[in-house]
């Protein structure tokens, strides 16, 4: 008997079906069966199913004699399922790599719950990907619970395909799908309310395809009236079980919101049917209105005693939005029109505020003829105004010690970032009146990302640009020849902002050459070194291991991949993290740090967050200070991330995993062939990477020689005093000796800049 049964109903999906089946049958977890139901599809879907079944005995195909619709096609597959758990996958959607293994592991960990809820991401026909906005609900607990204990679980999308169901639980309760549209509604609510043990998995397991055309629920039809019958079935289920009576207020709200959402969508209902749909919704709203609730959320019927009344208390603020159903359709239309007008007015007000802000900036910058810049005021910003980070933070700390008379103020993007600043750090919110005043007065500006375009550079002010590491991939004007890499990136505007730079910090001659080529502007290169690397050169402390419970005797391997420009979204799983962690073996800890641009996207939901929760890897993507992570690591595995240039200061082993170097350079471009001039061994497949660590080659004499050559070239100006050098020479105007001379890179070193 298989562990998992995957039921896949199919109708007019021949263009997507192969991708769907491949995503299931090529999973790393093999203890499965797939029941594919051909719902009398008029296209080639049935033939595709038979073709796959002939190749893989795990796939069973049912050809229905007539078309019965999505819900009843799923019902047809249920009697043929023999697995411990049931999953439903729509045939135009796909499973993400490793999804079934993650689901099986979580089921075992939670001792076979009735229902396991996992995450999904919407994938759009134009290539975009967006994670479920309520993903945090799935990460709130490691244990099992009921819906009454955590009613927010019902705020997730109420569909059948983001869950795994214990088959015995389904059969014992006789759950089945009704006919019609919105068939998931009378399945999902009864299932979730009946489950005694619910578990969650904080991992994207399904890619929910958003089709441009052909999606049933986006088709204009009177079939959308089916939603009313589906909610009648939900209330009938609850009414037959007195212990669930306390859920009526919550379900009443869900029903009203769902129906009004359908009505608000322009592509759902025929125009002539919209008034009728509103009236039927209003009738249901009145028919199923629950008893009045108290301020605590308990109903007058005493449902609080059931525990389900916990859910009632969560809906009070949203319920007021349903008051429109107590009025007429004409009133609803007026309210919709008013809402549209309000949104339009809001956009106009935003334009007015922006125009006023521009006038204020011009007025403030006009002060330059009256008052000289404040010689002791320094404005700092890092990582697009995200707080004390990187080179600017190192310069700020050095200035506090060397030149306390300088007043440093940090520009932060919002109140949330401001709240996370250390105590006593002066700050100002971006675009606030105080920000405008300070930018008009400051003498010095220190940033690792360009300042906003609206900032006008005053004569006499000094802009110090620190950059964010030694460049490997194309940047600035060099992106003009890489249309894929500069998608959505305005190169001319970026260069206009770079025109404000006075000093460009460099850590080596390679960087100096790149910056002057990529940013053809009027700045001077300052051979100061990278201030943020002082702590690496000097061997600063870090409590990273203690905070994550990593044993002191463990060998920590840091995996830090960069983003890709040849895929939308930038994330590609180049390595199976669970496999790599297992192959490293006992006494090793794998730490993963994704590119900062991927920190808030779906990348961490593709398995990293779940592996971190289970203790298989440590997710350090959210760590604000990369230096602390590097100090804790005994070895670095990266692909083409600039972190390798920083990590080289530690003189610890580096492995470059370059399995897609050709695709990467074709899409983004590179200033040097890192596979030929790597700081350590290069692997071009996972097998080679695993062998390097299994054999000990990652830290052999050859790796040390390669690292020494790399360090001599790219750590040239970093001597542990870069931050001091910036403060003394650029902020205070004091002389300071040049960094000690270092042996340049090998005479035969090949730099791709030379050929261009």
XYZ file of C-alpha atoms in Angstrom, residues 361-752:
392
model
C 13.041 69.827 -2.164
C 13.662 72.634 -4.620
C 12.944 75.206 -1.920
C 15.281 73.536 0.529
C 18.062 73.081 -1.982
C 17.653 76.752 -2.776
C 19.127 77.405 0.665
C 22.549 76.477 -0.664
C 23.220 80.073 -1.630
C 22.382 81.283 1.867
C 23.853 78.700 4.230
C 26.923 76.526 3.716
C 26.713 72.767 4.313
C 26.997 71.572 7.891
C 30.607 70.341 8.038
C 29.814 67.919 10.854
C 26.635 66.322 9.481
C 26.954 62.900 7.802
C 23.962 61.076 6.316
C 24.278 57.298 6.059
C 22.212 54.698 4.221
C 22.714 51.042 3.325
C 20.921 48.326 1.368
C 18.184 50.683 0.144
C 17.633 52.288 3.562
C 17.405 49.043 5.577
C 19.456 50.175 8.557
C 23.019 49.692 9.838
C 24.584 47.337 7.329
C 27.656 46.800 5.209
C 30.307 49.407 4.487
C 28.317 52.457 5.653
C 27.806 50.832 9.069
C 31.541 50.185 9.394
C 32.314 53.802 8.477
C 29.687 55.051 10.955
C 31.178 53.050 13.822
C 34.691 54.196 12.982
C 33.526 57.820 12.895
C 31.976 57.489 16.358
C 35.384 56.474 17.705
C 37.721 58.626 15.618
C 35.638 61.771 15.099
C 32.849 61.961 17.686
C 32.181 65.552 16.690
C 30.696 64.281 13.410
C 26.937 63.847 13.735
C 25.853 60.711 11.909
C 22.187 60.288 10.944
C 20.791 57.183 9.247
C 18.154 57.397 6.537
C 15.727 54.472 6.904
C 12.818 53.542 4.708
C 10.052 53.158 7.311
C 9.149 53.021 10.983
C 9.656 49.251 11.131
C 13.314 49.574 10.136
C 13.703 52.494 12.548
C 12.397 50.366 15.407
C 15.140 47.815 14.765
C 18.005 50.288 15.048
C 20.307 50.044 18.074
C 19.536 52.401 20.918
C 20.927 55.885 20.499
C 21.297 55.759 16.719
C 19.986 58.985 15.181
C 17.746 58.378 12.187
C 15.263 59.995 9.847
C 12.535 58.475 7.682
C 13.000 58.663 3.932
C 11.077 61.540 2.283
C 9.946 62.987 5.609
C 10.195 66.770 6.167
C 13.188 66.208 8.440
C 14.857 64.122 5.715
C 14.399 66.983 3.257
C 15.872 69.435 5.753
C 18.896 67.271 6.511
C 19.671 66.463 2.884
C 19.705 70.193 2.202
C 22.230 70.771 5.009
C 24.507 67.707 5.142
C 28.131 67.924 4.068
C 28.690 64.157 3.693
C 26.578 61.359 2.198
C 27.733 57.745 2.636
C 25.783 55.011 0.857
C 26.287 51.604 -0.789
C 23.254 52.028 -3.068
C 22.402 55.144 -5.051
C 20.422 57.827 -3.260
C 16.890 58.513 -4.594
C 16.765 60.430 -7.849
C 14.963 63.393 -6.250
C 17.989 64.186 -4.086
C 19.704 67.277 -5.488
C 23.463 67.403 -4.908
C 24.493 70.710 -3.357
C 27.808 72.340 -4.271
C 30.215 71.620 -1.460
C 28.591 68.339 -0.377
C 30.635 65.123 -0.595
C 29.133 61.823 -1.721
C 31.033 58.674 -0.777
C 29.847 55.563 -2.613
C 30.991 52.332 -1.004
C 29.489 49.773 -3.445
C 28.487 46.315 -2.203
C 31.446 44.090 -2.967
C 33.942 43.215 -5.667
C 32.135 42.918 -9.015
C 32.006 39.664 -10.939
C 28.832 40.167 -12.982
C 28.124 43.069 -15.318
C 26.882 46.277 -13.742
C 25.989 49.828 -14.738
C 26.512 50.810 -18.364
C 27.779 47.326 -19.201
C 24.195 46.086 -18.803
C 23.170 47.962 -21.940
C 24.265 44.942 -23.948
C 22.383 42.498 -21.709
C 18.664 43.193 -22.206
C 17.551 40.289 -20.030
C 19.663 41.383 -17.076
C 18.493 44.996 -17.252
C 14.791 44.161 -17.503
C 13.008 46.913 -15.596
C 16.306 48.652 -14.861
C 16.798 52.218 -16.089
C 20.516 52.460 -16.885
C 20.544 56.161 -17.895
C 18.729 57.132 -14.694
C 21.167 55.066 -12.640
C 24.113 56.853 -14.273
C 22.538 60.243 -13.562
C 22.416 59.282 -9.899
C 26.020 58.109 -10.041
C 26.983 61.553 -11.360
C 26.631 62.710 -7.746
C 29.476 60.485 -6.519
C 32.680 62.201 -5.421
C 34.528 59.122 -4.162
C 34.200 55.474 -5.167
C 35.733 53.039 -2.672
C 37.749 50.183 -4.134
C 39.284 47.102 -2.543
C 41.476 46.077 -5.489
C 42.586 47.226 -8.930
C 40.062 44.974 -10.604
C 37.211 46.837 -8.876
C 38.756 50.165 -9.741
C 38.855 49.252 -13.422
C 35.281 47.922 -13.386
C 33.717 50.885 -11.584
C 35.379 53.397 -13.902
C 34.185 51.460 -16.931
C 30.676 50.578 -15.743
C 29.981 54.039 -14.267
C 31.403 56.646 -16.693
C 30.954 59.540 -14.260
C 33.087 62.230 -12.582
C 34.217 60.503 -9.387
C 37.627 59.664 -7.981
C 38.535 56.098 -7.070
C 39.642 55.826 -3.439
C 41.924 52.871 -2.711
C 40.685 52.556 0.838
C 39.666 48.913 0.922
C 36.176 47.731 1.925
C 35.273 48.956 5.439
C 32.883 46.079 6.121
C 35.756 43.628 5.599
C 37.841 45.058 8.428
C 36.198 42.642 10.816
C 37.120 39.727 8.531
C 40.723 40.847 8.187
C 41.074 41.487 11.917
C 39.136 38.401 13.002
C 36.208 39.933 14.867
C 33.893 37.944 17.171
C 30.536 36.408 16.231
C 27.830 34.705 18.280
C 26.189 33.167 15.198
C 26.889 29.562 16.240
C 25.522 30.111 19.729
C 22.350 31.779 18.468
C 21.580 28.863 16.161
C 22.719 26.105 18.508
C 25.560 24.891 16.278
C 28.003 22.699 18.242
C 31.448 24.221 18.593
C 33.117 21.116 17.148
C 31.012 21.100 13.963
C 32.453 22.041 10.587
C 30.169 24.767 9.247
C 29.736 24.858 5.479
C 28.157 28.069 4.201
C 26.244 27.791 0.915
C 25.605 31.233 -0.610
C 24.181 31.151 -4.150
C 23.446 34.253 -6.188
C 20.341 35.097 -8.240
C 19.955 34.236 -11.931
C 18.938 36.640 -14.659
C 17.892 33.913 -17.071
C 14.800 33.022 -15.028
C 12.048 35.365 -13.911
C 12.267 35.869 -10.176
C 15.970 35.031 -10.102
C 15.819 31.808 -8.075
C 16.993 28.426 -9.319
C 17.542 25.441 -7.022
C 21.004 24.314 -8.122
C 21.526 21.956 -5.177
C 19.243 19.588 -3.254
C 19.932 21.081 0.180
C 18.686 18.101 2.197
C 20.847 15.736 0.165
C 23.901 17.964 0.491
C 23.429 18.250 4.253
C 23.137 14.457 4.493
C 26.173 13.887 2.272
C 28.279 16.210 4.417
C 27.646 13.743 7.236
C 27.924 13.833 10.997
C 29.874 16.669 12.527
C 28.877 19.137 9.802
C 26.265 21.901 9.699
C 25.057 23.332 6.407
C 24.209 27.050 6.602
C 22.326 28.587 3.662
C 22.227 32.276 2.809
C 20.239 33.234 -0.282
C 20.888 36.412 -2.253
C 19.281 39.412 -0.470
C 17.027 40.018 -3.488
C 15.440 36.599 -2.864
C 14.913 36.985 0.876
C 11.268 38.093 0.688
C 10.180 36.166 -2.414
C 9.036 32.560 -2.770
C 12.572 31.103 -2.765
C 12.656 30.378 0.986
C 9.251 28.740 0.737
C 10.524 26.183 -1.771
C 11.892 24.069 1.053
C 14.517 26.160 2.854
C 12.211 27.368 5.645
C 10.967 23.829 6.306
C 14.478 22.341 6.308
C 15.494 25.023 8.800
C 12.529 24.209 11.049
C 13.462 20.537 11.029
C 17.087 21.259 11.865
C 18.470 19.860 8.614
C 20.029 23.177 7.568
C 20.356 26.630 9.097
C 18.673 29.413 7.109
C 20.794 32.549 7.487
C 19.120 34.484 4.671
C 17.539 36.919 7.096
C 20.773 37.684 8.964
C 21.399 41.417 8.446
C 25.176 41.153 8.825
C 26.793 38.746 6.388
C 30.163 39.208 8.104
C 28.924 37.408 11.232
C 27.800 34.435 9.149
C 31.117 34.289 7.287
C 33.122 34.430 10.517
C 31.231 31.379 11.773
C 31.820 29.329 8.608
C 34.731 26.945 8.060
C 34.164 26.723 4.302
C 32.178 28.525 1.625
C 30.319 26.979 -1.285
C 29.054 29.554 -3.760
C 28.438 29.908 -7.443
C 28.986 33.437 -8.703
C 28.189 35.520 -5.633
C 30.529 38.377 -4.739
C 30.592 36.960 -1.211
C 33.577 34.876 -2.307
C 35.729 38.020 -2.564
C 34.858 38.976 1.016
C 35.199 35.455 2.406
C 38.690 35.166 0.900
C 39.961 37.496 3.641
C 39.440 34.690 6.150
C 41.819 32.446 4.198
C 39.429 29.519 4.549
C 38.485 27.010 1.829
C 36.123 28.046 -0.969
C 34.422 25.825 -3.554
C 32.830 27.379 -6.641
C 29.846 25.379 -7.900
C 29.596 26.394 -11.567
C 27.156 23.958 -13.133
C 25.416 26.682 -15.187
C 28.309 29.060 -15.873
C 27.599 29.238 -19.614
C 23.944 30.184 -19.092
C 24.847 32.659 -16.360
C 27.458 34.513 -18.385
C 25.294 34.519 -21.510
C 22.450 36.215 -19.643
C 24.329 38.513 -17.261
C 27.924 38.793 -18.429
C 31.048 38.490 -16.264
C 34.208 40.542 -15.893
C 36.409 37.501 -15.406
C 36.190 33.744 -15.878
C 35.751 32.677 -12.284
C 35.995 29.007 -13.261
C 39.571 29.628 -14.473
C 40.609 31.940 -11.628
C 38.633 30.539 -8.743
C 39.534 30.887 -5.043
C 39.392 27.105 -4.738
C 38.222 24.000 -6.526
C 35.413 24.252 -9.089
C 32.600 21.698 -9.325
C 30.477 21.438 -12.448
C 27.946 18.926 -11.150
C 26.522 17.929 -7.799
C 28.460 14.675 -7.992
C 31.729 16.614 -8.215
C 30.693 18.882 -5.338
C 29.818 15.948 -3.070
C 33.071 14.201 -3.985
C 35.160 17.250 -3.069
C 33.799 17.155 0.481
C 33.765 13.376 0.819
C 37.387 13.096 -0.325
C 38.693 16.102 1.587
C 39.715 17.790 -1.645
C 37.910 20.958 -0.621
C 40.787 21.771 1.737
C 43.807 20.179 0.068
C 47.064 21.852 -0.913
C 45.773 22.785 -4.358
C 42.801 24.601 -2.853
C 45.200 26.546 -0.615
C 47.347 27.515 -3.606
C 44.341 28.692 -5.596
C 43.130 30.685 -2.613
C 46.490 32.357 -2.140
C 46.556 33.498 -5.772
C 43.001 34.787 -5.476
C 43.734 36.672 -2.253
C 46.810 38.354 -3.678
C 44.713 39.808 -6.474
C 41.369 40.631 -4.911
C 42.263 41.422 -1.280
C 44.874 43.936 -2.367
C 43.864 47.081 -0.443
C 42.124 45.483 2.551
C 44.403 45.694 5.595
C 41.843 45.951 8.397
C 41.896 49.761 8.526
C 39.572 50.625 5.627
C 36.879 52.265 7.768
C 39.469 54.375 9.566
C 40.964 55.348 6.211
C 37.584 56.542 4.912
C 36.930 58.631 8.020
C 40.358 60.209 8.200
C 40.974 60.898 4.517
C 37.487 61.482 3.078
C 35.505 62.895 6.017
C 38.219 64.676 8.011
C 40.680 65.468 5.231
C 43.639 64.094 7.194
C 46.582 62.329 5.543
C 46.970 58.608 6.069
C 49.526 56.189 4.665
C 48.459 54.096 1.701
C 47.639 50.467 2.457
C 50.678 48.210 2.441
C 51.720 47.076 -1.023
C 50.673 43.557 -1.903
C 51.792 41.235 -4.636
C 49.445 41.734 -7.610
C 47.683 38.865 -9.314
C 49.642 36.464 -11.530
C 51.038 38.069 -14.653
C 49.122 35.633 -16.788
C 45.776 36.325 -15.133
C 43.016 36.640 -17.711
C 40.581 39.475 -17.187
C 37.654 39.642 -19.564
